[in-house]
Amino acid sequence: MESFHALLPRTAADRGTRTWESLGLRLRKPCEPPSNAKSRSLLALALGAAAKAWALFRRREPWLSRLRRQAEAAAVGVDPLNWLEELDSPRARAFVAAQNARTLAALGDPRSWGSPLFGRLLETETTDTDGDPLRKLPQVTELGGLFYDFWSDGQHPRGVWRRTSLESFLSDAPQWEVVLDLEVLGKKEEQNFVWRGYDALLEDGQDSWTVTRAMVCLSRGGADAFVAREFDLLRKRFIPEDEGGFVVPEGKTVLSYRSRDVLLVSSDFGPGSLTSAGYPRVVKAWKRGMPLSDAAVVYEGEACDHVVYGYVARRWRREPLQVIQRATSFHASEWFLLSADDWCHLPIPADAEVTFFGPWLLLQLRSDFEGFPAGALIASPLEAAMEAKAEWEVLWKPERDEAAGTPRFSTLQKLVCTCNYIVLQILDGVRSKLLTLRFDEQRGTWRSRACGSLDGRSASVSVRAVAAWSDAVWFGDASYTQPPKLIYVPDIGTWSGETAAGAQRVRELPPLFEASVDVRQLEATSADGTSVPFQCLRPHGVVDPPTLIHSYGGFGIPVLPSYKATIGAAWLERGGQYVEAHLRGGGEFGPAWEAAGRGALGRLRAYEDLEAIADHLVAKQLATPGRLGLFGRSNGGLLVANQVVREMASKDPKRFAAMVGEVPLTDMLRYHRLLAGASWLEEYGDPDDSTVRPLLRQISAYHLAQDLLQEEKAQRMPEVLFTTSTRDDRVHPCHARKMVELLQNGPAGQNVFLFEGDEGGHGGAAIFERAFIRTMEYEFLWARLEQG
């Protein structure tokens, strides 16, 4: 199910020598204008075109008069900017074109003038680990005795699916065989394909599963929706429909092989087949050779559900389980297993995370259950649980950190199953540690063992199973300043302390930035007395550095220590200070910490947490307000938008001089009617609930900004850049569009910028486009914060 995790509720070489000079580009300092006459002429033409586009788009109407007219429309329940919700209407396209031209004219286009940072970020985009040390090391998966990996780099920006043997992979120079090249496929079919993973057909073999086919999932431009096509791994080609191959049309699909000739499919089957959030609610069993429209429906959820899908959970040497997960909301699900041709409901907590391991059912609790605390991992024989006679026992439970305010706990970040072991990845004070569990058949009890770092570091670790039929694992270890290493452990049962028999270092990323940096974990006190931790990365010897704070604070997603190649190149090397904030709502300290940031009131707590960190940095003379910036994306973009409004309303000296919000939410009274927004009702609250709507308005940055501007109470307009994508089919780009259009109509609206790409979904685009966007964002921040 690796390809679908972004859609679903939670379940369980060297740097190269290519230079921009070799392309005939002279490297200039960031934001330095072109020096020759031709370049100056081109820049003047670009500025002129931007000005004309802006003038054509803008009506000659005083900003306050326009706001009052918009307020009159809003008073009767009509938002005059709703036309910006039309993705491709001529008027909306003109708006986007004008905004992009204005932003590139003001900030510069790093693609055209050879920004040195752009060149660096093209390298680092292939190496940032984003909290997972294994993320940018080859992540091989065993299929039929060979080891497959999807890899993208400067040579292959779209990526290649490739394979090799285990012996070759463990050598110093693996010999890769390309199975599928997305660049070649895209050119052949004239499509901008982005890899979205695969589901392999696993058939029983003597020593491992035999794998000859897979459903390959490809997204156009990086959207969540994708097309799935059956692929022959022996002949390295797609199987055409006229040869009996499965082809699932574009949609937000979940699929899984039930057998060689039957596919479980949850997708867009036409009107009425989706939930209000735009995800599947109908599961079909599709037999090879028949039209998908004629496939039998095996389960059907409700339109009010978040998503409903089916899959096959395969267990080595055991019967596969046919599973239905009906997610009634983002955090709650009902689970069903096929038993005697009928679906058996599992009587378990709706908010638990579920894992099937051998004969066991494992639950990671998010709330208290039958005397077990929230955050604990419990187990029962699966057969007993299916008969409503579960025999639960605790395998691990969180330990409390006695801090002020909201209690903080160690938390189970992830669990990994090998053939005989369960490996727990635990966060304790935002640092990782590992624990293995195995059931002792003779004693009838579970036995645990702590596993230390195999490389002497423990800031961030990650483990993945090599294959379901073995106890071998891949181990990754990294820190903020030390690049990750990949270590092969042939038998996790031999891992004790900081040693494991036969452990072999396989890969190591080279340093990608000058890492003379002090790393400290500090704490600030929020408005309600809660102690809020944050990480501070400060280059040695700098005085009053430009400081950038990054956070997310929602959906139980932790901000984890990891190797920051992009931040290192774009910020730390230039003498900037970088801060990661662990706000309430995130997953760093267990379910109580997460729940404290949920809903409108919880979001306000998270914003107070952020402001407490900013104020702490200033009070301790670690930063100054004129050189303090903020970056956030998605839910973090909502945080940025709200901080913009809070800065506008404040009569106190400014906290943040510049901010960047990627793919943000801003309109919290209509978010549930836009794309996947209805799936976040549990996280934010329901705007259609008359008791919740006033609370949501307190975090609806778009409406708060309307109030300030209409009442002429805005004290200032901070400098802010919003970036989004037309292809984002999760968070609608109108959130950024409407916010920018509103703010630009106010005083000092020239401080507000928008760039909307036409490639890349919510999770991002291909390497080149990602590096371009990030270069623009960091240059924007650096230019403003360096000046103070």
PDB file of C-alpha atoms in Angstrom, residues 471-626:
ATOM      1  CA  ASP A 471      14.306 -10.860   9.671  1.00  0.00           C
ATOM      2  CA  ALA A 472      16.770  -8.668   7.792  1.00  0.00           C
ATOM      3  CA  VAL A 473      16.309  -4.888   7.993  1.00  0.00           C
ATOM      4  CA  TRP A 474      17.664  -1.688   6.535  1.00  0.00           C
ATOM      5  CA  PHE A 475      18.759   0.765   9.218  1.00  0.00           C
ATOM      6  CA  GLY A 476      19.214   4.500   8.631  1.00  0.00           C
ATOM      7  CA  ASP A 477      20.661   7.061  11.004  1.00  0.00           C
ATOM      8  CA  ALA A 478      21.142  10.816  10.648  1.00  0.00           C
ATOM      9  CA  SER A 479      21.191  14.132  12.471  1.00  0.00           C
ATOM     10  CA  TYR A 480      20.660  17.768  11.550  1.00  0.00           C
ATOM     11  CA  THR A 481      24.285  18.148  10.487  1.00  0.00           C
ATOM     12  CA  GLN A 482      25.447  14.601   9.694  1.00  0.00           C
ATOM     13  CA  PRO A 483      24.214  13.043   6.442  1.00  0.00           C
ATOM     14  CA  PRO A 484      22.402   9.706   6.642  1.00  0.00           C
ATOM     15  CA  LYS A 485      23.929   6.280   6.332  1.00  0.00           C
ATOM     16  CA  LEU A 486      22.277   3.051   5.210  1.00  0.00           C
ATOM     17  CA  ILE A 487      23.226  -0.113   7.094  1.00  0.00           C
ATOM     18  CA  TYR A 488      22.167  -3.669   6.252  1.00  0.00           C
ATOM     19  CA  VAL A 489      21.386  -5.918   9.232  1.00  0.00           C
ATOM     20  CA  PRO A 490      20.942  -9.547   8.069  1.00  0.00           C
ATOM     21  CA  ASP A 491      19.150 -10.666  11.252  1.00  0.00           C
ATOM     22  CA  ILE A 492      17.589  -8.176  13.626  1.00  0.00           C
ATOM     23  CA  GLY A 493      17.501 -10.914  16.230  1.00  0.00           C
ATOM     24  CA  THR A 494      21.271 -10.448  16.673  1.00  0.00           C
ATOM     25  CA  TRP A 495      20.935  -6.705  17.307  1.00  0.00           C
ATOM     26  CA  SER A 496      21.663  -5.848  20.900  1.00  0.00           C
ATOM     27  CA  GLY A 497      22.756  -2.462  22.176  1.00  0.00           C
ATOM     28  CA  GLU A 498      24.866  -0.847  19.459  1.00  0.00           C
ATOM     29  CA  THR A 499      26.015  -4.013  17.682  1.00  0.00           C
ATOM     30  CA  ALA A 500      24.427  -6.477  15.263  1.00  0.00           C
ATOM     31  CA  ALA A 501      26.040  -9.571  13.744  1.00  0.00           C
ATOM     32  CA  GLY A 502      27.012  -9.088  10.092  1.00  0.00           C
ATOM     33  CA  ALA A 503      25.864  -5.463   9.947  1.00  0.00           C
ATOM     34  CA  GLN A 504      27.220  -3.838   6.807  1.00  0.00           C
ATOM     35  CA  ARG A 505      27.378  -0.151   5.911  1.00  0.00           C
ATOM     36  CA  VAL A 506      25.949   0.083   2.398  1.00  0.00           C
ATOM     37  CA  ARG A 507      25.595   3.753   1.492  1.00  0.00           C
ATOM     38  CA  GLU A 508      26.432   7.136   2.946  1.00  0.00           C
ATOM     39  CA  LEU A 509      25.479  10.538   1.614  1.00  0.00           C
ATOM     40  CA  PRO A 510      28.368  12.989   1.350  1.00  0.00           C
ATOM     41  CA  PRO A 511      28.115  16.257   3.271  1.00  0.00           C
ATOM     42  CA  LEU A 512      26.063  18.688   1.212  1.00  0.00           C
ATOM     43  CA  PHE A 513      26.654  21.871   3.184  1.00  0.00           C
ATOM     44  CA  GLU A 514      29.153  23.359   5.587  1.00  0.00           C
ATOM     45  CA  ALA A 515      27.875  22.048   8.895  1.00  0.00           C
ATOM     46  CA  SER A 516      29.665  24.240  11.446  1.00  0.00           C
ATOM     47  CA  VAL A 517      26.421  24.598  13.367  1.00  0.00           C
ATOM     48  CA  ASP A 518      25.396  24.490  17.013  1.00  0.00           C
ATOM     49  CA  VAL A 519      22.221  22.472  17.546  1.00  0.00           C
ATOM     50  CA  ARG A 520      20.260  23.062  20.740  1.00  0.00           C
ATOM     51  CA  GLN A 521      16.826  22.036  21.964  1.00  0.00           C
ATOM     52  CA  LEU A 522      15.257  24.945  23.825  1.00  0.00           C
ATOM     53  CA  GLU A 523      11.849  25.607  25.334  1.00  0.00           C
ATOM     54  CA  ALA A 524       9.511  28.584  25.403  1.00  0.00           C
ATOM     55  CA  THR A 525       6.524  29.154  27.662  1.00  0.00           C
ATOM     56  CA  SER A 526       3.235  29.617  25.829  1.00  0.00           C
ATOM     57  CA  ALA A 527       0.426  31.945  26.906  1.00  0.00           C
ATOM     58  CA  ASP A 528      -1.288  29.232  28.997  1.00  0.00           C
ATOM     59  CA  GLY A 529       1.939  28.171  30.713  1.00  0.00           C
ATOM     60  CA  THR A 530       2.668  25.159  28.495  1.00  0.00           C
ATOM     61  CA  SER A 531       6.340  24.530  27.837  1.00  0.00           C
ATOM     62  CA  VAL A 532       6.910  24.278  24.046  1.00  0.00           C
ATOM     63  CA  PRO A 533      10.175  22.739  22.778  1.00  0.00           C
ATOM     64  CA  PHE A 534      11.970  23.875  19.644  1.00  0.00           C
ATOM     65  CA  GLN A 535      15.220  23.108  17.851  1.00  0.00           C
ATOM     66  CA  CYS A 536      17.670  25.916  17.149  1.00  0.00           C
ATOM     67  CA  LEU A 537      20.399  25.518  14.498  1.00  0.00           C
ATOM     68  CA  ARG A 538      22.895  28.406  14.681  1.00  0.00           C
ATOM     69  CA  PRO A 539      26.104  28.699  12.629  1.00  0.00           C
ATOM     70  CA  HIS A 540      29.252  29.135  14.709  1.00  0.00           C
ATOM     71  CA  GLY A 541      30.324  32.690  15.384  1.00  0.00           C
ATOM     72  CA  VAL A 542      27.405  34.579  13.797  1.00  0.00           C
ATOM     73  CA  VAL A 543      25.983  37.703  15.400  1.00  0.00           C
ATOM     74  CA  ASP A 544      22.331  38.706  14.934  1.00  0.00           C
ATOM     75  CA  PRO A 545      21.684  36.218  12.116  1.00  0.00           C
ATOM     76  CA  PRO A 546      18.607  36.246   9.870  1.00  0.00           C
ATOM     77  CA  THR A 547      16.360  33.673  11.577  1.00  0.00           C
ATOM     78  CA  LEU A 548      13.799  31.426   9.916  1.00  0.00           C
ATOM     79  CA  ILE A 549      11.172  29.506  11.917  1.00  0.00           C
ATOM     80  CA  HIS A 550       9.475  26.489  10.383  1.00  0.00           C
ATOM     81  CA  SER A 551       6.529  24.568  11.810  1.00  0.00           C
ATOM     82  CA  TYR A 552       3.442  22.554  10.987  1.00  0.00           C
ATOM     83  CA  GLY A 553       1.497  21.787  14.175  1.00  0.00           C
ATOM     84  CA  GLY A 554      -1.389  19.600  13.016  1.00  0.00           C
ATOM     85  CA  PHE A 555      -2.814  16.190  12.087  1.00  0.00           C
ATOM     86  CA  GLY A 556      -0.475  14.469  14.547  1.00  0.00           C
ATOM     87  CA  ILE A 557       2.438  14.881  12.130  1.00  0.00           C
ATOM     88  CA  PRO A 558       5.752  15.286  13.967  1.00  0.00           C
ATOM     89  CA  VAL A 559       8.513  17.689  12.942  1.00  0.00           C
ATOM     90  CA  LEU A 560      11.572  15.461  13.291  1.00  0.00           C
ATOM     91  CA  PRO A 561      15.318  16.023  13.390  1.00  0.00           C
ATOM     92  CA  SER A 562      16.829  15.144  10.022  1.00  0.00           C
ATOM     93  CA  TYR A 563      19.639  16.076   7.680  1.00  0.00           C
ATOM     94  CA  LYS A 564      18.689  19.496   6.287  1.00  0.00           C
ATOM     95  CA  ALA A 565      20.513  19.606   2.956  1.00  0.00           C
ATOM     96  CA  THR A 566      18.246  22.247   1.418  1.00  0.00           C
ATOM     97  CA  ILE A 567      18.151  24.403   4.555  1.00  0.00           C
ATOM     98  CA  GLY A 568      21.899  23.972   4.893  1.00  0.00           C
ATOM     99  CA  ALA A 569      22.573  25.247   1.388  1.00  0.00           C
ATOM    100  CA  ALA A 570      19.894  27.935   1.319  1.00  0.00           C
ATOM    101  CA  TRP A 571      20.154  29.255   4.865  1.00  0.00           C
ATOM    102  CA  LEU A 572      22.785  27.923   7.257  1.00  0.00           C
ATOM    103  CA  GLU A 573      25.770  28.262   4.927  1.00  0.00           C
ATOM    104  CA  ARG A 574      24.942  31.917   4.372  1.00  0.00           C
ATOM    105  CA  GLY A 575      24.990  32.588   8.090  1.00  0.00           C
ATOM    106  CA  GLY A 576      21.287  32.221   8.794  1.00  0.00           C
ATOM    107  CA  GLN A 577      19.745  30.641  11.891  1.00  0.00           C
ATOM    108  CA  TYR A 578      17.068  27.966  11.497  1.00  0.00           C
ATOM    109  CA  VAL A 579      14.423  27.014  14.069  1.00  0.00           C
ATOM    110  CA  GLU A 580      12.001  24.068  14.052  1.00  0.00           C
ATOM    111  CA  ALA A 581       9.019  24.474  16.364  1.00  0.00           C
ATOM    112  CA  HIS A 582       7.161  21.550  17.954  1.00  0.00           C
ATOM    113  CA  LEU A 583       3.728  23.165  18.275  1.00  0.00           C
ATOM    114  CA  ARG A 584       0.689  21.542  19.827  1.00  0.00           C
ATOM    115  CA  GLY A 585      -1.254  19.595  17.221  1.00  0.00           C
ATOM    116  CA  GLY A 586       1.859  17.799  16.017  1.00  0.00           C
ATOM    117  CA  GLY A 587       2.797  14.200  16.756  1.00  0.00           C
ATOM    118  CA  GLU A 588       6.004  14.738  18.719  1.00  0.00           C
ATOM    119  CA  PHE A 589       4.612  14.082  22.221  1.00  0.00           C
ATOM    120  CA  GLY A 590       1.702  11.678  21.953  1.00  0.00           C
ATOM    121  CA  PRO A 591      -2.091  11.865  21.564  1.00  0.00           C
ATOM    122  CA  ALA A 592      -2.693  14.492  24.284  1.00  0.00           C
ATOM    123  CA  TRP A 593      -0.241  16.913  22.655  1.00  0.00           C
ATOM    124  CA  GLU A 594      -1.865  16.306  19.291  1.00  0.00           C
ATOM    125  CA  ALA A 595      -5.419  16.741  20.623  1.00  0.00           C
ATOM    126  CA  ALA A 596      -4.470  20.020  22.331  1.00  0.00           C
ATOM    127  CA  GLY A 597      -3.909  21.578  18.921  1.00  0.00           C
ATOM    128  CA  ARG A 598      -7.049  20.240  17.246  1.00  0.00           C
ATOM    129  CA  GLY A 599     -10.059  22.384  16.340  1.00  0.00           C
ATOM    130  CA  ALA A 600     -10.222  26.165  16.114  1.00  0.00           C
ATOM    131  CA  LEU A 601      -9.337  26.729  19.771  1.00  0.00           C
ATOM    132  CA  GLY A 602      -6.481  24.255  19.492  1.00  0.00           C
ATOM    133  CA  ARG A 603      -5.131  26.099  16.476  1.00  0.00           C
ATOM    134  CA  LEU A 604      -5.148  29.323  18.479  1.00  0.00           C
ATOM    135  CA  ARG A 605      -3.029  27.547  21.113  1.00  0.00           C
ATOM    136  CA  ALA A 606      -0.582  26.498  18.400  1.00  0.00           C
ATOM    137  CA  TYR A 607      -0.340  30.099  17.165  1.00  0.00           C
ATOM    138  CA  GLU A 608       0.369  31.224  20.716  1.00  0.00           C
ATOM    139  CA  ASP A 609       3.049  28.513  20.908  1.00  0.00           C
ATOM    140  CA  LEU A 610       4.682  29.952  17.787  1.00  0.00           C
ATOM    141  CA  GLU A 611       4.591  33.493  19.113  1.00  0.00           C
ATOM    142  CA  ALA A 612       6.060  32.327  22.433  1.00  0.00           C
ATOM    143  CA  ILE A 613       9.006  30.794  20.564  1.00  0.00           C
ATOM    144  CA  ALA A 614       9.554  33.978  18.543  1.00  0.00           C
ATOM    145  CA  ASP A 615       9.386  36.104  21.692  1.00  0.00           C
ATOM    146  CA  HIS A 616      11.750  33.730  23.517  1.00  0.00           C
ATOM    147  CA  LEU A 617      14.332  34.039  20.734  1.00  0.00           C
ATOM    148  CA  VAL A 618      14.150  37.824  20.953  1.00  0.00           C
ATOM    149  CA  ALA A 619      14.176  37.943  24.772  1.00  0.00           C
ATOM    150  CA  LYS A 620      17.264  35.704  24.915  1.00  0.00           C
ATOM    151  CA  GLN A 621      18.945  37.855  22.219  1.00  0.00           C
ATOM    152  CA  LEU A 622      19.050  34.917  19.825  1.00  0.00           C
ATOM    153  CA  ALA A 623      17.117  36.867  17.180  1.00  0.00           C
ATOM    154  CA  THR A 624      15.799  40.344  16.408  1.00  0.00           C
ATOM    155  CA  PRO A 625      12.273  41.043  15.082  1.00  0.00           C
ATOM    156  CA  GLY A 626      13.463  42.760  11.914  1.00  0.00           C
TER     157      GLY A 626
END
